Amino acid sequence: MDMETSSQLVKPVPAVNTREVFCRAFPKHVTLIEVGPRDGFQFEEKIVLTALKLEIIMRLVEAGFKHIQVASFVHPGKVPQMADAEILLSALSGIPGIAFSALVLNMAGVERAISSKLAHIEVSISASNRHSLNNTGMSADAALKMGLKMVALSKEHGMHVRAGIQCAFGSGYDEVISEDRIAAMAKDLVTAGADMLCLADTTGMATPLTVHQVLCSVRPVAGNLPIIMHLHDTRGLGLANVMAAMSCGVSHFDTALAGMGGCPFIQGAAGNIATEDTLYLLSSLHIETGLNLSKIAACSRDLEVFFGKCFPGKLYRHCD
Amino acid sequence: MDMETSSQLVKPVPAVNTREVFCRAFPKHVTLIEVGPRDGFQFEEKIVLTALKLEIIMRLVEAGFKHIQVASFVHPGKVPQMADAEILLSALSGIPGIAFSALVLNMAGVERAISSKLAHIEVSISASNRHSLNNTGMSADAALKMGLKMVALSKEHGMHVRAGIQCAFGSGYDEVISEDRIAAMAKDLVTAGADMLCLADTTGMATPLTVHQVLCSVRPVAGNLPIIMHLHDTRGLGLANVMAAMSCGVSHFDTALAGMGGCPFIQGAAGNIATEDTLYLLSSLHIETGLNLSKIAACSRDLEVFFGKCFPGKLYRHCD
């Protein structure tokens, strides 16, 4: 067979769009919820004055965020950085179209949220018995019962409720937290009226496989409610976990400016996934976020100067 | 229809093994090539004496490595840390079953490798015209021609040749380096006799999508030859890129102890992906490596003390 004949026999191969093939597994649009002003600041000793918080939050709004977690109703003695929760939320109440949310960990927090006429609340409980006992003095079962009451009471007062499960990917203690347990908790929280679910990798232990496994269990009970992933980058797997979650259909992530934050109760549970690095990943996958990277990174650089320390995020120093 | 009838109509759903489903996309075994003693050390000013290099290398062998890049035949005036290449390789020549490799960037390097009776050589050239001109004074085309001669000469002298392409995922300069260009270079290197290909993200610009795209182009020309990914974690995407590469069939990665290293010619091209963090990811995916994490991390901690600085790896301080 000569070359000409051979070439005639070969059917033309249609050009494969490798970008389209690869990106098909991921959502077209992702919502980032900035948690730096809450989860980032609460980890720092140097107090951020309310005026500076407001300035940063307004710059985040300017950068395109529609969801910002700005405070938590916790005891000011335990977390002094959050002592101005009421004042801050009141100052932000006149700004339309943005969900400024606050975290609550107990009924006293819900009561404060009600008094503050909070519109967006995050109720959060731990799936780990040991973690729950250490932080709240309650067993995980007791915490869940309380959590369901918190959700119900918040709904009664017209709040949009996000229900968070801490330690959803492990606690670091010598205990097994099965994905069935997480799914059962999620189901109860949905039944109690939650509008969104949040799965928190409080201890930075999630891996792409466990993200996949927990989401396989939780998604069926979540129905159409959004699942938010709250990930830390303790072991360098933060963005690999984002990819695993997106390939399971998740399109909502908590992120913090410059990768600030952590868990004051668990040593080594370093930094939330950095807003800038996550945004870079999403942008590289042609996923829309509506966010302006350089405006966000400018906030991070200003906070680096304010706190006088480097944060673990990799990109924020390099985007103008 | 009563419950019993309904239940009889429902076919039993086979239990899905979510781990099996998720891990199916990845190789069962991955080979890590430790490049810390070359790519890590060369970035440091403090000279590592040959005796300490030998101690670390022997501990890496003890930890299970079969491939370690230990030196480069570059000008000792430019990279003083590599001045003992011949002495080091000679000292290691009596150890059977381990591939101790060295990097060469020009014909003078190949000549030195021949004189040293090196068995495993890495020939490396840049796909970026600007990067090549800046570092070698040669255009990318001229560098490729030289690279092909280097591969051929190394093969003539019985060496196992790994052919590396620098800047395979971008250079940071204002130029486009298409995946077709990388595939064409790879094809030429394979034709010249390369035994393995290495795609280097010299500037830390790779993203999961570009990893996928470049591999889609290069794999067909590589045939059965292994493709090694040499990744940096400049923007937090290091391990996400490992996952993307594995899902394209790659099972060989360069890693460096504690995420040491970088590129002395490109600012901000921080750290190779850390051996310990990569190992943690692979282990979480139930991928075999034959490596002992705690022995590796112990080397990294000793190097941290020796160099008196923290490295970017996240896990090495925490695994005993």
XYZ file of C-alpha atoms in Angstrom:
640
model
C 0.000 0.000 0.000
C 1.537 3.305 -0.981
C 1.429 6.428 1.174
C -1.357 8.053 -0.803
C -3.697 5.096 -0.403
C -2.858 4.809 3.285
C -3.612 8.469 3.837
C -6.929 8.150 1.973
C -7.995 5.332 4.299
C -7.436 7.391 7.436
C -10.626 9.122 8.472
C -10.172 12.707 9.623
C -10.027 12.842 13.416
C -12.272 15.592 14.800
C -10.257 18.113 16.800
C -10.827 17.530 20.516
C -11.218 20.653 22.596
C -9.108 19.557 25.572
C -10.150 22.594 27.585
C -13.828 21.799 27.103
C -13.293 18.136 27.998
C -11.352 18.958 31.168
C -13.606 21.789 32.358
C -16.819 19.835 31.805
C -16.452 18.260 35.255
C -16.611 21.639 36.984
C -19.322 24.254 37.541
C -19.481 27.267 35.224
C -19.916 29.672 38.122
C -18.622 29.471 41.693
C -19.610 31.601 44.674
C -16.858 32.477 47.115
C -17.867 33.510 50.618
C -15.188 35.681 52.190
C -14.655 34.653 55.819
C -11.471 36.616 56.492
C -13.169 39.306 58.629
C -14.484 36.538 60.896
C -12.335 33.388 60.669
C -9.198 35.289 59.704
C -9.386 38.153 62.206
C -10.510 36.035 65.182
C -7.218 34.162 65.028
C -5.173 37.363 65.429
C -4.346 38.948 68.758
C -4.035 42.500 67.471
C -7.524 43.993 67.629
C -8.917 45.323 64.368
C -10.922 48.444 65.134
C -14.486 48.463 63.842
C -13.664 51.317 61.444
C -10.899 49.283 59.799
C -13.145 46.206 59.621
C -15.745 48.345 57.884
C -13.196 49.699 55.446
C -11.955 46.213 54.520
C -15.503 44.854 54.239
C -16.552 47.717 51.970
C -13.510 47.107 49.778
C -14.517 43.434 49.573
C -17.996 44.515 48.455
C -16.315 46.735 45.892
C -14.287 43.717 44.745
C -17.511 41.870 43.988
C -18.347 39.741 47.043
C -22.042 39.125 47.676
C -21.467 36.978 50.784
C -19.117 38.038 53.588
C -18.960 36.478 57.036
C -18.147 39.438 59.233
C -18.653 38.429 62.850
C -19.460 35.733 65.343
C -21.664 36.002 68.411
C -19.286 34.326 70.808
C -18.217 35.390 74.297
C -16.062 38.529 73.966
C -13.860 37.191 76.757
C -13.006 34.146 74.673
C -12.673 35.880 71.307
C -12.062 39.617 71.944
C -11.701 40.255 68.207
C -15.453 39.618 67.773
C -16.621 41.857 70.633
C -17.976 44.479 68.218
C -20.303 42.052 66.389
C -23.497 44.052 67.078
C -21.955 47.430 66.232
C -20.399 46.115 63.028
C -23.582 44.433 61.804
C -25.601 47.520 62.610
C -23.213 49.657 60.582
C -23.550 47.267 57.651
C -27.339 46.941 57.845
C -27.980 49.779 55.420
C -26.097 48.168 52.547
C -28.473 46.368 50.211
C -27.873 43.222 48.178
C -25.047 41.769 50.253
C -25.341 38.870 52.728
C -23.303 39.889 55.774
C -23.426 36.821 57.978
C -22.429 35.965 61.519
C -21.490 32.671 63.131
C -23.171 31.377 66.267
C -22.162 28.371 68.344
C -24.891 28.240 70.989
C -28.382 29.464 71.942
C -26.989 32.628 73.537
C -25.500 33.442 70.135
C -28.856 32.958 68.439
C -30.501 35.263 70.983
C -27.919 37.959 70.236
C -28.485 37.444 66.506
C -32.229 37.880 66.996
C -31.706 41.082 69.023
C -29.421 42.367 66.258
C -32.034 41.631 63.590
C -29.413 39.558 61.773
C -30.589 38.376 58.339
C -27.967 35.680 57.600
C -26.879 33.357 60.380
C -24.472 30.442 60.441
C -25.262 27.869 63.083
C -22.303 25.560 63.601
C -21.839 22.351 65.578
C -19.166 19.679 65.653
C -19.444 16.133 64.357
C -16.601 15.131 66.664
C -17.504 14.083 70.154
C -14.073 14.946 71.552
C -13.877 18.289 69.737
C -17.397 19.167 70.887
C -16.704 18.175 74.494
C -13.464 20.184 74.546
C -14.966 23.336 73.026
C -18.528 23.378 74.298
C -18.653 20.817 77.104
C -21.383 19.020 75.167
C -21.303 15.602 73.505
C -21.748 15.605 69.732
C -25.269 14.213 70.175
C -26.209 16.980 72.612
C -24.627 19.538 70.263
C -26.730 18.253 67.373
C -29.932 18.532 69.419
C -28.978 22.089 70.341
C -28.058 22.815 66.717
C -31.487 21.737 65.512
C -33.121 24.066 68.035
C -30.823 26.886 66.914
C -31.814 26.340 63.289
C -35.515 26.224 64.142
C -35.384 29.362 66.333
C -33.398 31.257 63.678
C -35.953 30.281 61.020
C -38.795 31.382 63.320
C -37.193 34.823 63.342
C -36.994 34.963 59.567
C -33.269 34.433 59.208
C -31.589 32.763 56.268
C -29.830 29.839 57.973
C -26.624 28.180 57.008
C -25.997 25.048 59.082
C -22.353 24.103 59.518
C -20.843 20.787 60.524
C -17.372 21.125 62.028
C -14.812 18.283 61.797
C -16.757 16.831 58.853
C -13.524 15.244 57.560
C -11.979 14.118 60.832
C -10.951 15.600 64.144
C -7.404 14.436 64.758
C -8.632 12.671 67.899
C -8.704 8.904 68.155
C -12.253 8.513 66.853
C -13.985 7.600 63.607
C -16.430 10.105 62.113
C -18.117 8.230 59.297
C -19.601 9.874 56.243
C -22.909 8.268 57.239
C -22.773 10.182 60.511
C -22.177 13.446 58.606
C -25.031 12.642 56.217
C -27.395 11.862 59.129
C -26.501 15.181 60.801
C -26.976 17.010 57.502
C -30.387 15.388 57.044
C -31.514 16.482 60.522
C -30.296 20.034 59.905
C -32.135 20.192 56.568
C -35.312 18.868 58.212
C -34.981 21.535 60.913
C -35.092 24.187 58.184
C -31.507 24.965 57.135
C -31.254 26.892 53.863
C -27.651 25.915 53.177
C -25.246 23.311 54.523
C -21.591 23.911 55.307
C -19.073 21.090 55.634
C -16.058 22.345 57.558
C -12.621 20.781 57.451
C -11.940 22.334 60.858
C -8.749 20.364 61.421
C -7.366 20.535 57.864
C -7.564 16.765 57.450
C -9.671 16.501 54.300
C -8.173 14.804 51.269
C -9.597 14.678 47.744
C -10.812 11.133 48.432
C -12.554 11.960 51.730
C -14.055 15.103 50.169
C -15.485 12.857 47.459
C -16.706 10.263 49.944
C -18.389 12.700 52.343
C -20.023 14.568 49.459
C -21.303 11.307 47.951
C -23.116 10.735 51.252
C -24.281 14.281 51.940
C -25.435 15.368 48.498
C -28.502 13.095 48.357
C -29.800 14.455 51.694
C -29.029 18.077 50.740
C -31.424 17.935 47.788
C -31.315 21.303 46.057
C -29.755 23.160 48.977
C -26.263 24.535 48.320
C -23.371 22.819 50.092
C -20.562 25.149 51.107
C -17.087 23.727 51.643
C -15.026 25.362 54.380
C -11.491 24.092 53.752
C -8.120 24.668 55.379
C -4.759 24.238 53.696
C -2.967 22.539 56.557
C -1.309 19.855 54.449
C -1.077 21.546 51.060
C -4.220 19.848 49.774
C -6.518 22.886 49.948
C -6.912 23.512 46.228
C -6.820 19.810 45.316
C -9.780 19.485 47.698
C -11.535 22.388 45.955
C -11.181 20.518 42.660
C -12.487 17.278 44.198
C -15.479 19.131 45.665
C -16.263 20.897 42.390
C -16.184 17.606 40.514
C -18.886 16.467 42.996
C -21.033 19.462 42.041
C -20.096 21.882 44.829
C -20.060 25.512 43.746
C -19.794 27.405 47.069
C -16.571 27.833 49.042
C -15.518 29.771 52.115
C -12.157 31.438 51.569
C -10.113 33.938 53.575
C -7.974 36.840 52.449
C -4.329 35.708 52.097
C -5.163 32.350 53.707
C -5.630 33.909 57.144
C -7.289 32.035 59.946
C -7.256 28.684 61.597
C -8.838 27.181 64.651
C -7.763 28.620 68.010
C -8.630 25.308 69.674
C -6.684 22.973 67.377
C -2.954 23.514 67.019
C -1.581 23.304 63.517
C -4.971 23.720 61.866
C -3.458 26.462 59.787
C -5.130 28.898 57.468
C -8.319 28.807 55.465
C -7.776 28.340 51.756
C -6.619 31.708 50.451
C -9.152 33.742 48.504
C -6.542 34.846 45.958
C -5.120 31.350 45.338
C -8.597 29.859 45.013
C -9.573 32.625 42.620
C -6.475 31.923 40.527
C -7.416 28.246 40.305
C -11.014 29.075 39.345
C -9.911 31.601 36.783
C -7.476 29.067 35.266
C -10.429 26.710 34.854
C -12.467 29.493 33.194
C -14.982 29.454 36.056
C -16.774 32.738 36.686
C -16.837 34.329 40.128
C -17.576 37.997 39.468
C -14.619 38.905 41.702
C -11.718 41.280 41.151
C -8.466 39.564 42.168
C -6.277 42.647 42.356
C -8.699 44.559 44.603
C -8.879 41.550 46.935
C -5.106 41.086 47.034
C -4.692 44.783 47.853
C -6.799 44.227 51.022
C -4.577 41.277 51.955
C -1.401 43.273 51.517
C -2.789 46.063 53.695
C -3.689 43.514 56.374
C -0.194 42.042 56.146
C 1.158 45.493 56.995
C -1.443 46.013 59.732
C -0.749 42.685 61.461
C 2.982 42.857 60.716
C 3.179 39.258 59.578
C 3.163 37.096 56.484
C 0.108 34.983 55.771
C 0.254 31.537 54.149
C -1.476 32.496 50.880
C 0.917 32.320 47.944
C -0.502 34.710 45.395
C -1.655 37.825 47.239
C 1.751 39.504 47.185
C 2.051 39.098 43.427
C -1.172 40.414 41.928
C -1.523 44.089 41.181
C -49.813 -0.308 46.427
C -48.787 -1.294 49.917
C -45.282 -0.924 51.276
C -44.398 -4.554 50.872
C -45.303 -4.593 47.182
C -43.475 -1.337 46.601
C -40.379 -2.657 48.306
C -40.536 -5.855 46.228
C -40.548 -3.817 43.029
C -37.398 -1.893 43.980
C -34.343 -3.717 42.749
C -31.548 -3.856 45.297
C -29.007 -1.121 44.562
C -25.468 -2.509 44.630
C -23.359 -0.707 47.214
C -21.043 1.713 45.421
C -17.478 1.671 46.641
C -16.839 5.401 46.497
C -13.124 4.904 47.180
C -12.785 2.519 44.265
C -14.728 4.834 41.946
C -12.646 7.876 42.890
C -9.259 6.144 42.845
C -9.879 4.415 39.518
C -8.657 7.521 37.684
C -5.201 7.291 39.292
C -2.247 4.924 38.979
C -1.835 2.145 41.561
C 1.860 2.892 41.988
C 3.774 6.142 41.681
C 7.529 6.677 41.513
C 8.875 9.748 43.259
C 12.288 11.028 42.199
C 13.918 12.976 45.003
C 15.555 16.104 43.589
C 16.281 17.897 46.881
C 20.038 17.198 46.824
C 20.219 18.887 43.407
C 17.329 21.294 42.884
C 16.900 21.974 46.601
C 20.524 22.443 47.602
C 21.541 24.476 44.536
C 19.158 27.202 45.593
C 20.841 27.601 48.991
C 23.888 29.767 49.616
C 25.226 27.790 52.550
C 27.447 25.073 51.095
C 26.513 21.501 51.999
C 29.733 19.546 52.447
C 30.010 16.358 50.401
C 29.946 14.243 53.565
C 26.595 15.715 54.628
C 25.205 15.288 51.106
C 26.231 11.641 51.246
C 24.626 11.180 54.640
C 21.311 12.679 53.467
C 21.380 10.692 50.213
C 22.023 7.429 52.056
C 19.146 8.187 54.423
C 16.928 8.771 51.362
C 17.992 5.376 50.005
C 17.142 3.922 53.406
C 13.721 5.631 53.154
C 13.052 3.723 49.935
C 14.047 6.002 47.037
C 15.279 4.253 43.887
C 15.812 7.497 41.951
C 17.663 10.474 43.420
C 18.970 13.443 41.471
C 22.160 14.324 43.322
C 24.149 16.761 41.208
C 24.371 18.907 38.130
C 27.370 19.411 35.861
C 27.146 23.170 35.683
C 29.866 25.791 36.052
C 30.987 25.794 39.716
C 31.354 29.560 39.494
C 27.649 29.873 38.690
C 26.358 27.209 41.091
C 29.009 26.628 43.787
C 26.755 24.145 45.582
C 27.261 21.668 42.706
C 31.070 21.973 42.522
C 31.554 18.498 44.043
C 29.476 16.682 41.391
C 32.273 14.310 40.320
C 33.398 13.483 43.862
C 29.840 12.881 45.024
C 28.928 10.627 42.092
C 32.154 8.690 42.478
C 31.378 8.094 46.154
C 27.905 6.832 45.225
C 29.061 4.635 42.336
C 29.447 1.531 44.505
C 25.801 1.465 45.596
C 23.796 -0.956 43.477
C 20.157 -0.738 42.424
C 19.724 3.018 42.795
C 19.648 5.540 39.945
C 21.735 8.507 41.100
C 21.283 11.046 38.331
C 22.842 14.348 37.381
C 21.523 17.268 35.380
C 23.379 18.754 32.410
C 22.514 21.905 30.500
C 25.130 21.931 27.724
C 27.718 19.845 25.855
C 30.420 20.623 28.413
C 28.146 19.012 31.007
C 27.733 15.892 28.897
C 31.519 15.641 28.518
C 31.917 15.817 32.296
C 29.214 13.180 32.688
C 31.047 10.906 30.257
C 34.335 11.383 32.127
C 32.547 10.542 35.377
C 31.076 7.355 33.870
C 27.628 8.646 34.861
C 24.879 6.065 34.306
C 21.767 8.274 34.561
C 21.812 11.694 32.947
C 19.184 14.388 32.653
C 19.590 16.587 29.615
C 17.477 19.717 29.980
C 16.613 22.527 27.587
C 14.059 25.314 27.631
C 10.956 25.600 25.490
C 10.975 29.348 26.086
C 12.965 31.472 23.708
C 13.372 34.311 26.217
C 14.245 31.978 29.108
C 16.741 30.127 26.933
C 18.360 33.333 25.658
C 18.645 34.724 29.201
C 20.132 31.563 30.713
C 22.189 30.076 27.884
C 22.503 32.808 25.270
C 20.861 30.440 22.776
C 17.494 30.667 21.091
C 15.027 27.880 21.923
C 15.586 26.407 18.436
C 19.352 26.379 18.903
C 18.904 24.873 22.374
C 16.756 22.086 20.955
C 19.387 21.266 18.322
C 22.021 21.159 21.046
C 19.719 19.077 23.257
C 19.284 16.456 20.539
C 23.076 16.192 20.195
C 23.401 15.888 23.973
C 20.854 13.048 24.036
C 22.573 11.254 21.139
C 26.062 11.600 22.645
C 24.842 10.419 26.063
C 23.215 7.382 24.459
C 26.437 6.630 22.538
C 28.147 6.416 25.913
C 25.591 3.983 27.272
C 23.798 6.358 29.581
C 20.125 6.152 30.539
C 18.832 9.503 29.304
C 16.056 11.572 30.714
C 15.242 14.517 28.458
C 13.751 17.529 30.200
C 11.808 20.418 28.755
C 11.929 23.558 30.906
C 9.095 26.121 30.864
C 6.753 23.449 29.465
C 3.786 25.293 31.008
C 4.808 28.878 30.345
C 7.713 31.182 31.040
C 6.229 34.342 32.508
C 7.639 36.280 29.562
C 5.403 37.817 26.930
C 5.402 34.799 24.613
C 3.141 31.872 23.804
C 4.533 28.353 24.234
C 1.909 26.109 22.690
C 1.362 22.487 23.668
C 2.078 21.613 20.033
C 5.522 23.150 20.426
C 6.145 21.030 23.570
C 4.904 17.906 21.778
C 7.159 18.591 18.775
C 10.181 19.032 21.063
C 9.256 15.840 22.929
C 8.987 13.950 19.649
C 12.454 15.102 18.561
C 13.943 14.149 21.931
C 12.340 10.691 21.771
C 13.631 10.208 18.226
C 17.127 11.213 19.389
C 17.008 8.331 21.876
C 15.628 9.679 25.183
C 14.555 6.958 27.624
C 12.285 9.221 29.654
C 10.740 12.650 29.197
C 10.474 15.310 31.868
C 8.058 18.222 31.650
C 9.216 20.982 33.963
C 7.029 23.748 35.323
C 10.147 25.848 35.790
C 8.229 29.032 36.523
C 5.457 27.518 38.650
C 2.782 28.537 36.155
C 1.125 25.178 35.487
C -2.548 24.782 36.304
C -4.596 21.576 36.310
C -6.021 22.580 32.925
C -2.660 23.306 31.273
C -1.207 20.120 32.781
C -4.069 18.237 31.126
C -3.646 20.070 27.838
C 0.131 19.641 27.559
C -0.117 15.970 28.534
C -2.853 15.373 25.949
C -0.365 16.592 23.334
C 2.797 14.952 24.665
C 1.483 11.511 25.612
C 0.920 10.292 22.044
C 4.505 11.143 21.056
C 5.967 9.650 24.270
C 4.644 6.207 23.399
C 5.585 3.864 26.229
C 8.281 6.116 27.655
C 7.600 7.430 31.161
C 6.759 11.112 31.490
C 8.070 12.740 34.651
C 6.390 15.875 35.960
C 8.658 18.419 37.623
C 6.269 20.770 39.412
C 6.665 23.813 41.621
C 4.141 25.055 44.156
C 4.419 28.747 43.400
C 0.701 29.455 43.402
C -0.612 26.714 45.710
C -1.580 24.473 42.796
C 1.256 21.940 43.180
C -0.772 18.999 44.443
C -3.826 19.845 42.340
C -1.454 19.607 39.364
C -0.191 16.225 40.596
C -3.788 14.994 40.596
C -4.420 16.363 37.098
C -1.228 14.699 35.818
C -2.084 11.362 37.416
C -5.530 11.414 35.871
C -3.700 11.740 32.506
C -1.719 8.584 33.295
C 1.482 10.125 34.703
C 3.078 8.057 37.460
C 6.500 9.730 37.891
C 7.099 12.960 39.799
C 10.124 14.943 40.894
C 9.741 16.126 44.479
C 12.094 17.844 46.914
C 12.508 17.395 50.645
C 10.350 19.964 52.495
C 9.543 21.736 49.229
C 13.071 23.138 48.913
C 14.317 24.627 45.689
C 13.268 26.977 42.979
C 14.914 28.517 39.991
C 17.812 30.893 40.692
C 17.115 32.680 37.407
C 13.400 33.277 37.849
C 12.260 35.262 40.865
C 9.262 33.946 42.724
C 9.494 30.468 41.188
C 9.355 29.096 44.695
C 9.872 25.556 45.835
C 9.461 22.197 44.185
C 6.440 20.277 45.369
C 7.360 18.895 48.786
C 8.167 15.191 48.977
C 6.293 14.777 52.267
C 3.136 16.624 51.124
C 3.062 14.702 47.842
C 3.530 11.452 49.719
C 0.640 12.345 52.021
C -1.602 12.973 49.001
C -0.567 9.690 47.352
C -1.037 7.750 50.560
C -4.512 9.288 51.021
C -5.380 7.982 47.555
C -4.056 4.516 48.477
C -1.297 4.806 45.868
C 1.842 2.811 46.615
C 5.273 4.457 46.579
C 7.444 2.155 48.704
C 8.612 5.209 50.667
C 8.818 5.844 54.393
C 7.375 9.264 55.201
C 8.797 9.644 58.688
C 12.366 8.850 57.601
C 12.071 11.401 54.789
C 10.619 14.086 57.058
C 13.455 13.511 59.520
C 15.946 14.460 56.764
C 13.955 17.618 56.046
C 13.922 18.639 59.694
C 17.685 18.134 59.933
C 18.145 20.277 56.805
C 15.903 22.950 58.303
C 18.291 23.109 61.254
C 21.368 23.033 58.984
C 20.166 25.863 56.746
C 18.570 27.732 59.635
C 15.360 28.455 57.763
C 11.843 27.216 57.256
C 10.958 25.556 53.973
C 7.576 25.863 52.279
C 6.525 22.210 52.740
C 3.605 21.905 55.135
C 3.862 18.404 56.508
C 7.529 17.711 57.230
C 7.480 19.267 60.684
C 4.525 17.155 61.749
C 5.379 13.557 60.848
C 7.377 11.450 63.241
